[in-house]
XYZ file of C-alpha atoms in Angstrom:
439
model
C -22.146 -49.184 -26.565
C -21.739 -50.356 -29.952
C -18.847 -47.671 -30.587
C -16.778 -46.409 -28.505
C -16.295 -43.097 -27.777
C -19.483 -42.551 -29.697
C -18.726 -38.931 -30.102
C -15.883 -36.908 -31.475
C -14.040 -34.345 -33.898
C -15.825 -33.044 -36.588
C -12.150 -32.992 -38.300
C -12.106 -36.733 -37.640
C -9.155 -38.842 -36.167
C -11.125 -40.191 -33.106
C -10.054 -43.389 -32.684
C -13.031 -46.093 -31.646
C -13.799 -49.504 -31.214
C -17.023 -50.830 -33.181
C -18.250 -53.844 -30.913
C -21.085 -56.466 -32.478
C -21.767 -59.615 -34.048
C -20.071 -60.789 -37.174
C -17.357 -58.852 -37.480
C -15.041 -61.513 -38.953
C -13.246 -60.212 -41.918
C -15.096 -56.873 -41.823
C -12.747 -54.756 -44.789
C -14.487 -51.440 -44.327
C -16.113 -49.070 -41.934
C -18.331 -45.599 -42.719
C -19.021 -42.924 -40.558
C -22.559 -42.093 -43.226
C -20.669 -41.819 -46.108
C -17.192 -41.650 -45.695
C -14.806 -44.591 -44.999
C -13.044 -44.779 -41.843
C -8.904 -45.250 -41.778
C -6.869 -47.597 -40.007
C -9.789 -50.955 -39.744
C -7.824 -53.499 -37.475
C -9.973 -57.104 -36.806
C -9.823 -57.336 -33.542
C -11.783 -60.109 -32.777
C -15.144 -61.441 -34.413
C -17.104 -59.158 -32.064
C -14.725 -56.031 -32.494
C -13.042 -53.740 -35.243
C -11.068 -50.797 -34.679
C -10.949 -47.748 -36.889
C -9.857 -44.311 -36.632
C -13.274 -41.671 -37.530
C -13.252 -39.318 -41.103
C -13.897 -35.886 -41.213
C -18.244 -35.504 -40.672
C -20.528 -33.196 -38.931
C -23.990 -34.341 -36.769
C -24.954 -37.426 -35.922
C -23.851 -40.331 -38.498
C -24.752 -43.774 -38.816
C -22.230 -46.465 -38.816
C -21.686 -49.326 -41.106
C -19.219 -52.072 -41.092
C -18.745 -54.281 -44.396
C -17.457 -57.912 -44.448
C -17.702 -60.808 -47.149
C -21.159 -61.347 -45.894
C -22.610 -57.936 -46.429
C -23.074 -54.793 -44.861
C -24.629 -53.988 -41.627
C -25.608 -50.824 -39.557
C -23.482 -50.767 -36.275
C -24.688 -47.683 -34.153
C -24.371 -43.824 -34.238
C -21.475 -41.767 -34.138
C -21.821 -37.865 -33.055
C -19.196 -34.980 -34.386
C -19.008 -32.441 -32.360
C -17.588 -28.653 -33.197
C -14.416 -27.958 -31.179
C -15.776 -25.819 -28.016
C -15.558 -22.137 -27.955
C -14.288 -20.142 -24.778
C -15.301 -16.390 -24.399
C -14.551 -15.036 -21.241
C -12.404 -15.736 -17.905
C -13.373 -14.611 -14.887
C -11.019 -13.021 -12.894
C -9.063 -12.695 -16.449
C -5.392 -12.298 -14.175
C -3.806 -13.553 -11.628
C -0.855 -14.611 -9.528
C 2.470 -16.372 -10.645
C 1.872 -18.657 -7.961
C -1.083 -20.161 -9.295
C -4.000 -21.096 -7.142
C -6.892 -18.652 -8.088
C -10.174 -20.032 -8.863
C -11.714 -18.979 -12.435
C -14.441 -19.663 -14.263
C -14.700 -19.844 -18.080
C -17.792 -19.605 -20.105
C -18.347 -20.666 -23.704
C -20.076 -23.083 -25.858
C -19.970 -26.979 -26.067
C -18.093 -27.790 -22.846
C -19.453 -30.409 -21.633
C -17.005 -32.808 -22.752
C -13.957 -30.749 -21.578
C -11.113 -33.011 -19.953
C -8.161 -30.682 -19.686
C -7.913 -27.254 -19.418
C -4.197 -25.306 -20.302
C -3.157 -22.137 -19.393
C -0.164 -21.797 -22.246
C 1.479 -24.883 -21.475
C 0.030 -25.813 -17.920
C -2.701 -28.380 -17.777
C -5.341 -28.511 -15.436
C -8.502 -31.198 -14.921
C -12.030 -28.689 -15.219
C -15.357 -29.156 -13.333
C -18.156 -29.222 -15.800
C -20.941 -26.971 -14.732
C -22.573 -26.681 -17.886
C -22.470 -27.332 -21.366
C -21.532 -23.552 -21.326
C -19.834 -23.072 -17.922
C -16.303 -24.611 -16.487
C -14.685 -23.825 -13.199
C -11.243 -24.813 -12.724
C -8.066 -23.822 -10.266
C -5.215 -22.034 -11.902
C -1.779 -23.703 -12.519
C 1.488 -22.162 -11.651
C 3.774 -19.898 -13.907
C 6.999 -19.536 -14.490
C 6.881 -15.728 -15.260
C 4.520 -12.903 -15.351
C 3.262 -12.535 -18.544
C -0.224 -13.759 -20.603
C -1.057 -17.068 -22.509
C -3.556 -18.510 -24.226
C -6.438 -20.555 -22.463
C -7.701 -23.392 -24.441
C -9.747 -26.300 -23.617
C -9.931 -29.821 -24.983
C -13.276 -31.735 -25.499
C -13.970 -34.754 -27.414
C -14.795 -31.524 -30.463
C -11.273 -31.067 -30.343
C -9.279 -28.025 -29.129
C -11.191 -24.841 -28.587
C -10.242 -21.513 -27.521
C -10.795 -17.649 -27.599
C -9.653 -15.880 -23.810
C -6.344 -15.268 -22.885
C -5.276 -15.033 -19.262
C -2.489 -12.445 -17.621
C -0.254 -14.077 -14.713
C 1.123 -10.659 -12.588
C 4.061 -10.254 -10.935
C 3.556 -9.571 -7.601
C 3.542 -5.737 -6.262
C 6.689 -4.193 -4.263
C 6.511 -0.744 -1.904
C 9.799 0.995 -2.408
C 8.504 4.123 -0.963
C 5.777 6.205 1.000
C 5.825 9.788 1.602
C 5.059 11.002 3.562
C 5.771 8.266 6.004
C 4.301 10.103 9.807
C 0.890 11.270 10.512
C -1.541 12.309 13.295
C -3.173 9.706 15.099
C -6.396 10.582 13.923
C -5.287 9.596 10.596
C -6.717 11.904 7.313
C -3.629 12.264 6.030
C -2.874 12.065 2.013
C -0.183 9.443 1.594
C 1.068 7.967 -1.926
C 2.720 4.776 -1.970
C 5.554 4.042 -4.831
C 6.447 0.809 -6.037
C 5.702 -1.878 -9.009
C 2.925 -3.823 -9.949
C 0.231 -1.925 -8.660
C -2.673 -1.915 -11.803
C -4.743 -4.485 -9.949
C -4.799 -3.491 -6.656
C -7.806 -5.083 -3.857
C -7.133 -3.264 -1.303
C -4.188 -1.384 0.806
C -4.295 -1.412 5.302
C -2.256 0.275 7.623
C -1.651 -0.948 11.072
C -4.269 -3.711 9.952
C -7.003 -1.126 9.330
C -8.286 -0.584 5.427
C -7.546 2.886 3.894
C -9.910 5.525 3.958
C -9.653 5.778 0.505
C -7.309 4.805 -2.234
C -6.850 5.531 -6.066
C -4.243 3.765 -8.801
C -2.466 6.322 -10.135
C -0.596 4.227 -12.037
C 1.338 0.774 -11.837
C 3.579 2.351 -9.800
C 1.562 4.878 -7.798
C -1.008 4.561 -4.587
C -2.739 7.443 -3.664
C -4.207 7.327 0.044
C -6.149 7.945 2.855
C -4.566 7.196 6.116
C -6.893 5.646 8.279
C -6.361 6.480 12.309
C -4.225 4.066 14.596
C -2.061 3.280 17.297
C 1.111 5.403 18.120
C 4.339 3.268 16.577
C 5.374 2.212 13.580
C 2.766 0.440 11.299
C 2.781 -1.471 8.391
C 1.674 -0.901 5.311
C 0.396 -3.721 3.312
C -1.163 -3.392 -0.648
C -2.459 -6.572 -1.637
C -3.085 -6.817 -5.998
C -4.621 -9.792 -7.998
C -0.839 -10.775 -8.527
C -0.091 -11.007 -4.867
C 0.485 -9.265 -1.620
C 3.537 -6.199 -0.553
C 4.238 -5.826 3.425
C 6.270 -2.616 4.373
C 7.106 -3.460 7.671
C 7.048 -0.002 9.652
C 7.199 2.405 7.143
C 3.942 4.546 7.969
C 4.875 5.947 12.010
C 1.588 7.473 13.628
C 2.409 10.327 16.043
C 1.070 12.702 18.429
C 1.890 16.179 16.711
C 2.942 18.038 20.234
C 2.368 21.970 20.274
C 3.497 21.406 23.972
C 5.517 18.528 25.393
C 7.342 18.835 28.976
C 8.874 15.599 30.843
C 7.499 16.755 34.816
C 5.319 18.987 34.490
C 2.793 21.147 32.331
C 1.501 24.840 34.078
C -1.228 27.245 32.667
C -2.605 30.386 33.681
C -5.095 32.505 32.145
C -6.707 31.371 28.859
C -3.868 30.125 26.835
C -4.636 28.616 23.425
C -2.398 25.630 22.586
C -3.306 24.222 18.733
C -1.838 21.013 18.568
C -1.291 18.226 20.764
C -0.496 18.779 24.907
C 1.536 16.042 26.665
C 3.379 15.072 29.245
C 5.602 12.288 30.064
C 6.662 10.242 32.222
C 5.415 13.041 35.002
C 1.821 13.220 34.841
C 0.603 16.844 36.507
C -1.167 19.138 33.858
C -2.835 22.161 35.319
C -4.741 25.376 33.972
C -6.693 23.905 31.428
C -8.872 25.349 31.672
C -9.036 28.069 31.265
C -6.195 27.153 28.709
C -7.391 25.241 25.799
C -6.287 22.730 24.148
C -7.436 22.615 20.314
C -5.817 18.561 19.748
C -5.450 16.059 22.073
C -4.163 15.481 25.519
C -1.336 12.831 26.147
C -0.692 11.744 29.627
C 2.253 9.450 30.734
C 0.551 7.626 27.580
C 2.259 5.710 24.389
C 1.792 8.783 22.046
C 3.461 11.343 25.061
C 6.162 8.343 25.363
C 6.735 8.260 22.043
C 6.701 12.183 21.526
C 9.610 11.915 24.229
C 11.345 9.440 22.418
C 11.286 11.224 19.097
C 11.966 14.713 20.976
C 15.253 12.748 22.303
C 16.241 12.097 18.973
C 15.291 15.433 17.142
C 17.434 17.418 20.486
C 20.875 14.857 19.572
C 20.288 15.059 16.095
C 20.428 18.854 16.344
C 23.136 18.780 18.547
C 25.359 17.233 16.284
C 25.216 18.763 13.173
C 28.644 20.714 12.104
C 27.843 24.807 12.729
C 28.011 26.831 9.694
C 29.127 29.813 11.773
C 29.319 31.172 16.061
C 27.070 33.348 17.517
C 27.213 34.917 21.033
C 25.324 37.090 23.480
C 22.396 39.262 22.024
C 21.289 38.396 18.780
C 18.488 40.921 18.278
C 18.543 43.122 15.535
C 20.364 40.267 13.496
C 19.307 38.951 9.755
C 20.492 35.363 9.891
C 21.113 33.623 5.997
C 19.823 29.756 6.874
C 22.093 27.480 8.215
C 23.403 26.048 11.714
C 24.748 28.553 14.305
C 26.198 27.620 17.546
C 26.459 29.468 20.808
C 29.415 27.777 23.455
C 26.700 29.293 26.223
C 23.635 31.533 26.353
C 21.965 33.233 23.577
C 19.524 36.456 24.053
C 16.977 38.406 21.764
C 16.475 42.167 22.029
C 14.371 43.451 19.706
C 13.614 42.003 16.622
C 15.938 38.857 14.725
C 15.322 38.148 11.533
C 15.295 34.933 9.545
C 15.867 35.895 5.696
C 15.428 32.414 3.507
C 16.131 34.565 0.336
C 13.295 32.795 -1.362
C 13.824 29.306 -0.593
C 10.517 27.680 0.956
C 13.422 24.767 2.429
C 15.381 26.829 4.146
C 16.141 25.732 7.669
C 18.024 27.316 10.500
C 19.146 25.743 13.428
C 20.408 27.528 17.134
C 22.673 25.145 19.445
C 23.083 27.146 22.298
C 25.307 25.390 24.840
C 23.132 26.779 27.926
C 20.030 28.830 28.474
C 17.589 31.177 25.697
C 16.020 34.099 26.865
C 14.081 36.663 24.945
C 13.127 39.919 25.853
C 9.983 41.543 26.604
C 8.252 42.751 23.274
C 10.918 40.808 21.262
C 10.236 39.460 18.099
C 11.695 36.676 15.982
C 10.487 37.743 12.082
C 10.192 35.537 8.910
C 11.010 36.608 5.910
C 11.011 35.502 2.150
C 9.507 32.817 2.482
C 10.997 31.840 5.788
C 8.952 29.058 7.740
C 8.587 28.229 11.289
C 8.294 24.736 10.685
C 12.417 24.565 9.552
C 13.504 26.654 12.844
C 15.194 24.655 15.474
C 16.385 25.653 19.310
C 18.315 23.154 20.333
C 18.783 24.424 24.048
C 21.160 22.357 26.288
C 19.424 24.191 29.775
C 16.074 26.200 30.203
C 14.633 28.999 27.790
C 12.604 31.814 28.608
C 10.381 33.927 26.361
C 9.802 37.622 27.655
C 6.357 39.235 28.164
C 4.776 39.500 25.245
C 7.430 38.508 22.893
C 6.535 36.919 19.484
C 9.008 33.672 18.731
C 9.077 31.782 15.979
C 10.329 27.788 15.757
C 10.761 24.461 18.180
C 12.288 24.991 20.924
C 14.075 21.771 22.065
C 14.886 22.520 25.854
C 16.875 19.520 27.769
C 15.519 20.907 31.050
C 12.762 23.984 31.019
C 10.771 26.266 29.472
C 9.019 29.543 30.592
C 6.910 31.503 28.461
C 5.831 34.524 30.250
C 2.189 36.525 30.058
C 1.664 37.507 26.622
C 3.984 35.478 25.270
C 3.139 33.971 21.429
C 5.011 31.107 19.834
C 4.506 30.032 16.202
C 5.985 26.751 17.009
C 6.380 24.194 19.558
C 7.985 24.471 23.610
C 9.129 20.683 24.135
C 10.670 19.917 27.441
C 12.912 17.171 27.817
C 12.985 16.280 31.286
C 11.765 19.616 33.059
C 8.625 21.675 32.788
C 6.811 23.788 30.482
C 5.092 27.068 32.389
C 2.598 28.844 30.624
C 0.501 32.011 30.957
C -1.486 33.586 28.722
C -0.274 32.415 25.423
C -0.485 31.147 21.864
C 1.251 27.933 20.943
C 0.581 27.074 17.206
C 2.128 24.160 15.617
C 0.312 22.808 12.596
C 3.454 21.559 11.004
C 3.936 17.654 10.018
């Protein structure tokens, strides 16, 4: 190749090597019209020289004492032109493979990202693939490209810091998954995809760089994680979404029915495994038997009963507390507590009120008795925290969870907004309503 590179800048400075015969003494060298800078004699076969400013293809001409004589062609090329980047962001860590389209790229050697060089693949005169280099800090830089044009340019492309879960709430669910669930933490904008237990998300929306909306997917009983993996990297919440039976009924030996009871919510037992009367009882959730989701329903009941147990009493009660109107707050009985009649459970407004009963033996209510709710009162913050059996009279109408270490009766008639959970006795039923569609 008579020069060497043959092709370069249109703003000149290429340097080249301009190989024939007769080159002793040569004095100048044009690139068409204009002279070249820097002529060195190499040998009598080679000159060097350093290209002008030109444009297109330009013929060559070296001058010496003898004359002047044509020496090849020397092509200026514009610098190359980038216009897109695709995936335009990625991770800190590099690694991601992109591909950049623009105009006269065949010649590309070196790609940067800011500072960071990287070796291309040619494609095309118009195409480039290349792997992306490492980066000290979030943040976005130029891309630019060198060719023998020059420098070209035109994309930028945004490293991301990778995402963090501080949060999720709420953080239990059903088995059966549906549940609406957002997720807080950073770095969220470019979110792929989000899995708990291992299993995608029903659904999930970016509500903002620090927001996940979603839709719990069904899974195991346990702890799962939680994983949200972004353009900028991957978050793992080890444990923090728990999926759990949600127990209308729960006894540790035994579960007994008669008549056509109607239990919404889950029935289980555990570890005893006898379950009779249904039907005719029915059971509008799912069954648990001596399984991991009754298991874990006895674990969790274990904790809710101590729990209860220990918090510091706000004030005594004894005997018959019907005809009472209770304020929220924790009340503790030394040994049995009865209803006669109607209680009454005022929350004064507050949708969070919560009341909860220790009662250092057995609970009985009376026939027709009624536990009320009112202003705003909910069943789903009333706790029973009984240390022996409890029995609900005929007919009665109860309200909360009662958390029985050994037994619990509920007699014909009987209706319970609530849940009867037996620790390690039985839970007799006969003709009643257990409704727990709390979380």
């Amino acid at each position: 190749m008579p020069i060497s590179p043959n092709q370069g800048s249109t703003g000149g400075g290429t340097a080249v090597a301009v190989t024939g015969a007769n080159l002793t003494g040569t004095t100048a060298v044009r690139f068409a019209s204009r002279p070249a800078t820097g002529v060195v004699n190499v040998s009598p076969t080679q000159v060097d020289a350093v290209t002008p400013s030109g444009a297109g293809a330009a013929p060559v001409t070296a001058t010496n004492p003898g004359g002047t004589g044509a020496v090849g062609t020397f092509y200026y090329l514009p610098p190359a032109t980038l216009s897109s980047v695709t995936p335009p962001v990625g991770p800190t860590a590099g690694g991601d493979a992109v591909t950049l389209l623009g105009s006269g790229l065949f010649t590309a050697t070196e790609v940067r990202f800011g500072a960071a060089a990287v070796q291309p693949t040619v494609v095309s005169d118009s195409e480039l693939t290349v792997t992306v280099p490492v980066a000290a800090a979030a943040g976005t830089v130029a891309v630019t490209v060198l060719t023998a044009g020059g420098v070209g340019g035109g994309v930028t492309y945004t490293y991301l810091d990778s995402p963090t879960v501080t949060d999720i709430a709420p953080d239990s669910g059903p088995l059966d998954g549906d549940r609406y669930v957002v997720i807080t933490g950073t770095a969220f904008l470019h979110t792929t995809s989000v899995t708990v237990g291992g299993t995608p998300v029903i659904a999930y929306r970016i509500a903002s760089d620090t927001e996940l909306q979603i839709g719990v997917p069904p899974g195991a009983p346990g702890p799962a994680d939680v994983v949200v993996t972004t353009l900028g990297g991957t978050a793992t919440a080890p444990g923090a979404y728990t999926y759990r039976a949600n127990f209308a009924v729960l006894a540790g030996q035994s579960i007994t029915n008669t008549g056509p009871s109607v239990i919404t919510g889950d029935l289980g037992i555990s570890p005893g495994t006898t379950i009779s009367g249904f039907p005719p009882g029915v059971v509008n959730g799912d069954t648990h038997v001596a399984d991991a989701a009754a298991l874990q329903g006895q674990t969790e009941l274990t904790t809710e009963y101590d729990n209860a147990a220990a918090l510091t009493p706000d004030a005594g009660i004894s005997g018959d507390i019907g005809g009472q109107t209770l304020a929220p707050g924790v009340y503790n009985a030394p040994t049995s507590i009865g209803i006669t009649g109607t209680l009454t459970l005022d929350a004064a407004g507050d949708p969070d009120a919560v009341w909860v009963f220790q009662i250092g033996t057995t609970l009985s209510t009376a026939s027709a008795s009624e536990v009320l709710l009112i202003n705003g009162a909910s069943s789903c913050n009333v706790v029973w925290q009984v240390a022996d059996a409890a029995t609900l009279g005929t007919d009665s109408t109860f309200v909360g969870s009662i958390l029985a270490l050994t037994t619990i009766t509920v007699t014909t008639g009987a209706t319970v907004q609530g849940r009867t959970m037996a620790r390690t006795g039985s839970v007799t039923l006969d003709t009643n309503s257990v409704t727990w569609t709390c979380s």
